[in-house]
Structures are given as structure tokens and as C-alpha cells.
PDB file of C-alpha atoms in Angstrom:
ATOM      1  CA  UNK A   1    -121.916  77.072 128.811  1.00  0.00           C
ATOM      2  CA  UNK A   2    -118.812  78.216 126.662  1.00  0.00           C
ATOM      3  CA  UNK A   3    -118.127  77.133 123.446  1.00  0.00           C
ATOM      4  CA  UNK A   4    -115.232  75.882 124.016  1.00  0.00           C
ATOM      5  CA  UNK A   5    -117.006  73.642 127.209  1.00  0.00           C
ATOM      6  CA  UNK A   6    -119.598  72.595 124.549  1.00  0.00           C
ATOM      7  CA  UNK A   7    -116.737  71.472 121.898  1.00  0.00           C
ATOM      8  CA  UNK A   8    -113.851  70.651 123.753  1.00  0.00           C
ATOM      9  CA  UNK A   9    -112.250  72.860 120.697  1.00  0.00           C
ATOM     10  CA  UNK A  10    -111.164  76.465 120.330  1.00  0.00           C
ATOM     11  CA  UNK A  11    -113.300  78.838 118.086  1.00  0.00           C
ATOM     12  CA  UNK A  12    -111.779  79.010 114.372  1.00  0.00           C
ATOM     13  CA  UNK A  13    -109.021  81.107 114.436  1.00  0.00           C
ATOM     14  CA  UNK A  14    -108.330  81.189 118.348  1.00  0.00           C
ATOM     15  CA  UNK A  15    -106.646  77.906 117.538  1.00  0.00           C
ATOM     16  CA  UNK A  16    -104.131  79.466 114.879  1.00  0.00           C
ATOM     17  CA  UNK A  17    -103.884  82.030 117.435  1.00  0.00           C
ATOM     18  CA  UNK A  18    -102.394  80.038 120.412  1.00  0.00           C
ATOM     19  CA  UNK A  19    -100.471  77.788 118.217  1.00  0.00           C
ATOM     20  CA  UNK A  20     -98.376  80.620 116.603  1.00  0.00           C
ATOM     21  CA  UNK A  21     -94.843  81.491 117.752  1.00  0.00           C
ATOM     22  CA  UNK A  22     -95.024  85.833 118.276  1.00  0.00           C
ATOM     23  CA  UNK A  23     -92.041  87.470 116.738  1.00  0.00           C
ATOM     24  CA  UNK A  24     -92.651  85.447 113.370  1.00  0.00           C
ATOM     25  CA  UNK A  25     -91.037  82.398 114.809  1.00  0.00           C
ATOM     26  CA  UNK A  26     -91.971  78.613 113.815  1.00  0.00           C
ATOM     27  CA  UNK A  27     -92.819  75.525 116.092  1.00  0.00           C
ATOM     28  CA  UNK A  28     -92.544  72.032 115.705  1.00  0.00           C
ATOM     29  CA  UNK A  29     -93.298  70.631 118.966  1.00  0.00           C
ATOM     30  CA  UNK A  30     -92.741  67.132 117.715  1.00  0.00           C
ATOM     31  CA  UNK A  31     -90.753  64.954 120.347  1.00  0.00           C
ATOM     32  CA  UNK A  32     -87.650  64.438 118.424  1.00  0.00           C
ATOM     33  CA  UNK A  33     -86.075  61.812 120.766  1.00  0.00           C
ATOM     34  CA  UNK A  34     -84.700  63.264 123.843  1.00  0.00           C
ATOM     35  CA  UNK A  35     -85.476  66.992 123.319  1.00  0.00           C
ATOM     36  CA  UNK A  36     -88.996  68.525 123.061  1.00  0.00           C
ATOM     37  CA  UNK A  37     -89.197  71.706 121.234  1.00  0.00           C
ATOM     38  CA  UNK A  38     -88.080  74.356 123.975  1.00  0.00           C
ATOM     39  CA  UNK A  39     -90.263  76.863 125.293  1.00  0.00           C
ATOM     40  CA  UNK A  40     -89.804  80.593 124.864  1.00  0.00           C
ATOM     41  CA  UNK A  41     -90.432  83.678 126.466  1.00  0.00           C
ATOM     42  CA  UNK A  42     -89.390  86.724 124.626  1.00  0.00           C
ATOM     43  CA  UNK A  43     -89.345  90.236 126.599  1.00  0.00           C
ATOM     44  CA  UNK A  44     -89.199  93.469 125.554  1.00  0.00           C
ATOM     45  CA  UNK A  45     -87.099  96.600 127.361  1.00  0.00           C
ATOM     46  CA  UNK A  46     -86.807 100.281 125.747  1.00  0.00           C
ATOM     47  CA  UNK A  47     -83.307  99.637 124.477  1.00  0.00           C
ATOM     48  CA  UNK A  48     -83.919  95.529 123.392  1.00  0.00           C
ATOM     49  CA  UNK A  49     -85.813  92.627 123.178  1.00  0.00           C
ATOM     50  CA  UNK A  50     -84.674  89.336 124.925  1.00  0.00           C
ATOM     51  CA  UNK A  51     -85.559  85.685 123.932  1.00  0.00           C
ATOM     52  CA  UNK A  52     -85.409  83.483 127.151  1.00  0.00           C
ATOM     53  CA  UNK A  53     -85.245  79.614 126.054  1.00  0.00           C
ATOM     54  CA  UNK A  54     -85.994  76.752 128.463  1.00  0.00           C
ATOM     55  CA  UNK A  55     -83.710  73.950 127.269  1.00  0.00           C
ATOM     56  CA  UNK A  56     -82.107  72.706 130.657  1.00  0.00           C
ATOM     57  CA  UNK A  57     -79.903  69.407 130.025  1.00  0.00           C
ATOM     58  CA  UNK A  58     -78.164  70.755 126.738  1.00  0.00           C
ATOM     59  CA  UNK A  59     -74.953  71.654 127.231  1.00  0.00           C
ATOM     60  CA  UNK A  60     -74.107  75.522 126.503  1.00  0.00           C
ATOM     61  CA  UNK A  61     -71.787  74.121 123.450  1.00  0.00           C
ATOM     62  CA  UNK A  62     -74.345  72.495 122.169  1.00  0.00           C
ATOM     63  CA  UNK A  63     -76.336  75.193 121.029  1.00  0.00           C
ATOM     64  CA  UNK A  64     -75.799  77.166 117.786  1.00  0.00           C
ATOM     65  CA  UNK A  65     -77.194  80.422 116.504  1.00  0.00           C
ATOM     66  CA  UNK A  66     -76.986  81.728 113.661  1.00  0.00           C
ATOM     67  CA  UNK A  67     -78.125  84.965 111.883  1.00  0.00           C
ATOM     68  CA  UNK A  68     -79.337  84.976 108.330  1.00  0.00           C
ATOM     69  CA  UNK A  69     -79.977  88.375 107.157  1.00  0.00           C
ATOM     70  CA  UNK A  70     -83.537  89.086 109.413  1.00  0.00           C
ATOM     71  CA  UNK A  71     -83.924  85.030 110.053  1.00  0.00           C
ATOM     72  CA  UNK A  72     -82.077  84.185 113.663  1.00  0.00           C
ATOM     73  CA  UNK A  73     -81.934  80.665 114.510  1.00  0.00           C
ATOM     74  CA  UNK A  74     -81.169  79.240 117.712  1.00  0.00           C
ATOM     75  CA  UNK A  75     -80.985  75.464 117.296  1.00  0.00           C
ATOM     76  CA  UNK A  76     -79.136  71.873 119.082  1.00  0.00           C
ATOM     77  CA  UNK A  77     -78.213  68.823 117.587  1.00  0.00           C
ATOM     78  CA  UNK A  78     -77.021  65.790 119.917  1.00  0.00           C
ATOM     79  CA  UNK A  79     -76.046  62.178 118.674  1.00  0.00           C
ATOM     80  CA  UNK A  80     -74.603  59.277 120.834  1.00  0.00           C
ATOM     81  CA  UNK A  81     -73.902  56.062 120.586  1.00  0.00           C
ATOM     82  CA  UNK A  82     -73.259  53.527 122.963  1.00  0.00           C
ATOM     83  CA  UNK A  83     -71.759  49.907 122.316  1.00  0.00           C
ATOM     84  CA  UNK A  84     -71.204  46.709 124.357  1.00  0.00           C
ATOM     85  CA  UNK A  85     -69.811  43.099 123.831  1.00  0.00           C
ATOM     86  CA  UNK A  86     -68.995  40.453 125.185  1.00  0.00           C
ATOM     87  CA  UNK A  87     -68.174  36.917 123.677  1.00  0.00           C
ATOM     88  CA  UNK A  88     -72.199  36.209 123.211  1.00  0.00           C
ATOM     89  CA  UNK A  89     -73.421  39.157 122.418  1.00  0.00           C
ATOM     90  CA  UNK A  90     -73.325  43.034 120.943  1.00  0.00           C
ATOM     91  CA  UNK A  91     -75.731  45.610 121.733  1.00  0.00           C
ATOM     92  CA  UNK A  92     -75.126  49.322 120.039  1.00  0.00           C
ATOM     93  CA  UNK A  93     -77.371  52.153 121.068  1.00  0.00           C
ATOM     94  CA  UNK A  94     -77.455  55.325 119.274  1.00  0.00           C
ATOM     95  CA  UNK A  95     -79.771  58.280 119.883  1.00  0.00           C
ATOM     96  CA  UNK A  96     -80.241  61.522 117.880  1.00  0.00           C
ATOM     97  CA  UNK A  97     -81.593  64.680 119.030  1.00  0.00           C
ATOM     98  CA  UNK A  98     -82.301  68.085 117.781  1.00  0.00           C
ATOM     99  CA  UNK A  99     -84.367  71.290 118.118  1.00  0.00           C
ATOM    100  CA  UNK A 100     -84.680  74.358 115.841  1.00  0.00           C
ATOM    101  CA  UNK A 101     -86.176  77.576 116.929  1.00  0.00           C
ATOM    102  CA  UNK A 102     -86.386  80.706 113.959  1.00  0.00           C
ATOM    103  CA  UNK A 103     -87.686  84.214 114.325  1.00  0.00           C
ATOM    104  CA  UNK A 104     -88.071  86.752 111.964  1.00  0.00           C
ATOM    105  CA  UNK A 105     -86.420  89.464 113.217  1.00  0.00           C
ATOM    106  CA  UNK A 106     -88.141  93.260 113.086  1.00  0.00           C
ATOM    107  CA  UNK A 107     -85.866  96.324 111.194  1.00  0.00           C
ATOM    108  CA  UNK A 108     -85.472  97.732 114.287  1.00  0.00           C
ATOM    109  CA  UNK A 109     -82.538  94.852 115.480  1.00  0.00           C
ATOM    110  CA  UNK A 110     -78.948  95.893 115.572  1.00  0.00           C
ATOM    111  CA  UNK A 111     -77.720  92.317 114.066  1.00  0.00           C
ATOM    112  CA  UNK A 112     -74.307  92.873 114.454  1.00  0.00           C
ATOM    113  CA  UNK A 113     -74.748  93.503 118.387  1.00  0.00           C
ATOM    114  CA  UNK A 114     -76.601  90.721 119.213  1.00  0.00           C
ATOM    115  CA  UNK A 115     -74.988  88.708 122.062  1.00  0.00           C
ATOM    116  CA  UNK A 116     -76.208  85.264 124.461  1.00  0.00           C
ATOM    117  CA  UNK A 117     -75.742  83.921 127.694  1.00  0.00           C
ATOM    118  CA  UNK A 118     -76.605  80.503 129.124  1.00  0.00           C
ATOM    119  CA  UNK A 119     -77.286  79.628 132.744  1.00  0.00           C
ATOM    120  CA  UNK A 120     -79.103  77.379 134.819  1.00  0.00           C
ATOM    121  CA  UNK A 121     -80.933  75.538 131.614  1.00  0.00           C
ATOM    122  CA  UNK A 122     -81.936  78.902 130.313  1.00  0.00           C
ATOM    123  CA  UNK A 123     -80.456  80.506 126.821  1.00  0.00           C
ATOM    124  CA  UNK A 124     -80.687  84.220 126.866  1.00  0.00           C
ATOM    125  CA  UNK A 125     -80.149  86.009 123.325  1.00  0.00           C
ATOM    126  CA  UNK A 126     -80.523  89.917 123.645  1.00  0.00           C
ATOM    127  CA  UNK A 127     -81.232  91.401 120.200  1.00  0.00           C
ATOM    128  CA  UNK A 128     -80.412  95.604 120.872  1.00  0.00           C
ATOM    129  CA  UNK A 129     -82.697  97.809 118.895  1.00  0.00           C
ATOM    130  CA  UNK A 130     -81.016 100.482 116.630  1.00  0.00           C
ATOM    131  CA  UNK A 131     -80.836 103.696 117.997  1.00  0.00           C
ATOM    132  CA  UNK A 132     -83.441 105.263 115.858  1.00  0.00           C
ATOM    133  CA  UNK A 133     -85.982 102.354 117.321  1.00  0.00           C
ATOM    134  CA  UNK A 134     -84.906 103.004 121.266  1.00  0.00           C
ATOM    135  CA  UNK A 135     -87.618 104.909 123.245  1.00  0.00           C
ATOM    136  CA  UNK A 136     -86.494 108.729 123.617  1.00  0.00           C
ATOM    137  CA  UNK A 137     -87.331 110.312 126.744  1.00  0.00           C
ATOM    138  CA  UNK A 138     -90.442 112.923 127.089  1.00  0.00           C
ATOM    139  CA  UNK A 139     -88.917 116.546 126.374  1.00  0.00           C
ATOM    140  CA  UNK A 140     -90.441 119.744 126.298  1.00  0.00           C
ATOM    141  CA  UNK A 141     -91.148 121.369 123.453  1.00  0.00           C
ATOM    142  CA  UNK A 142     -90.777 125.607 123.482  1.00  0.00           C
ATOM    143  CA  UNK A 143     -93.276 127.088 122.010  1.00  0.00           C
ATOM    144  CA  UNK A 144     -91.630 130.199 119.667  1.00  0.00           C
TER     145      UNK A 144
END
């Protein structure tokens, strides 16, 4: 039997493992009224790396990101309020919902090329690496 069958737990340091963002990023996955923290998927290609966020129901100008030297942060905030009345009675409902998302970005980012797209519920923020950081192509080297 496993020891994680035995403990219903994760050995000592597994746990850290599987509850840290990659890329240097930081969770909360607190429920914070309406939105959950979104999830991520973050792929990398020989001339970038793209961050693919899950956040379907926000509205595309609801989402902000900003760049703070190597800090980018994608994040939402969404408030409402809703009131009725009649001669009896009032009733006011107000919500509040937000989500923050930050990743430490590596030296090899181009920050001032960084662009996003947002489809289908999905954010898509392509980060382009510098052009020293881009994979070269094999070459032959002649032998003098």
C-alpha cells in the first residue's frame, strides 16, 4: 500500500509541490463570491511562452493586465448591485467579485511585445522571448 493510500496525505514536500503555481506565479484559490481562482495552463514554443486562462463568464473588458517591471498580473474585479421596492418593502443585493493571477516573469521576456486575446472563456497572453533567448537552428560548424 502507498503512502499516500495509508495517509490520505501527500509526502512532505510533494504537497508544496502540487500546490505551487510554475512560472513563479501565486494562488489563492479562495472562492471569492462568484469567481474561483482561474485555472492556468502555460505553454512554451521556441519563439514564446503562452499563458492560457480558464475564466469563461467574465467579460473580455473585464480583465486587466498589467506589467510591473518582471511581475505580470492578469486580474478581474466585478461589483453589482441590484435594488427593488415596492410600497412594503426594499430589498438591495450587491455582489463583489475578483481574481488575481501574478507571475514572475524570466529575463528572457520581451515586455514591451507582449500582447492577449480572449475567446470562448479563455484569456491568451503570449509573452515573446528576446531574440538572444529564441532557439537557433542546428548549423554546421567547418572545421579550419
Amino acid at each position: 500500500m502507498s503512502l499516500l493510500a495509508k495517509t490520505n496525505r501527500l509526502p512532505v514536500g510533494l504537497d508544496d509541490f502540487f500546490n505551487t503555481d510554475w512560472f513563479g506565479g501565486t494562488t489563492n484559490h479562495v472562492n471569492r463570491i462568484g469567481f474561483n481562482t482561474p485555472a492556468i495552463n502555460i505553454k512554451e514554443t521556441d519563439d514564446s511562452f503562452h499563458i492560457y486562462l480558464a475564466a469563461p463568464g467574465v467579460a473580455k473588458d473585464d480583465f486587466k493586465i498589467e506589467l510591473d517591471n518582471e511581475n505580470l498580473s492578469v486580474f478581474t474585479e466585478k461589483q453589482n448591485q441590484e435594488e427593488t421596492s415596492s410600497d412594503k418593502y426594499t430589498r438591495k443585493e450587491f455582489g463583489y467579485a475578483s481574481f488575481k493571477r501574478t507571475f514572475k516573469l524570466p529575463e528572457s521576456i520581451d515586455g514591451t511585445s507582449i500582447n492577449a486575446a480572449y475567446n470562448n472563456g479563455i484569456l491568451e497572453v503570449t509573452l515573446p522571448k528576446k531574440e538572444e533567448a529564441k532557439v537557433q537552428p542546428k548549423r554546421m560548424i567547418e572545421i579550419s
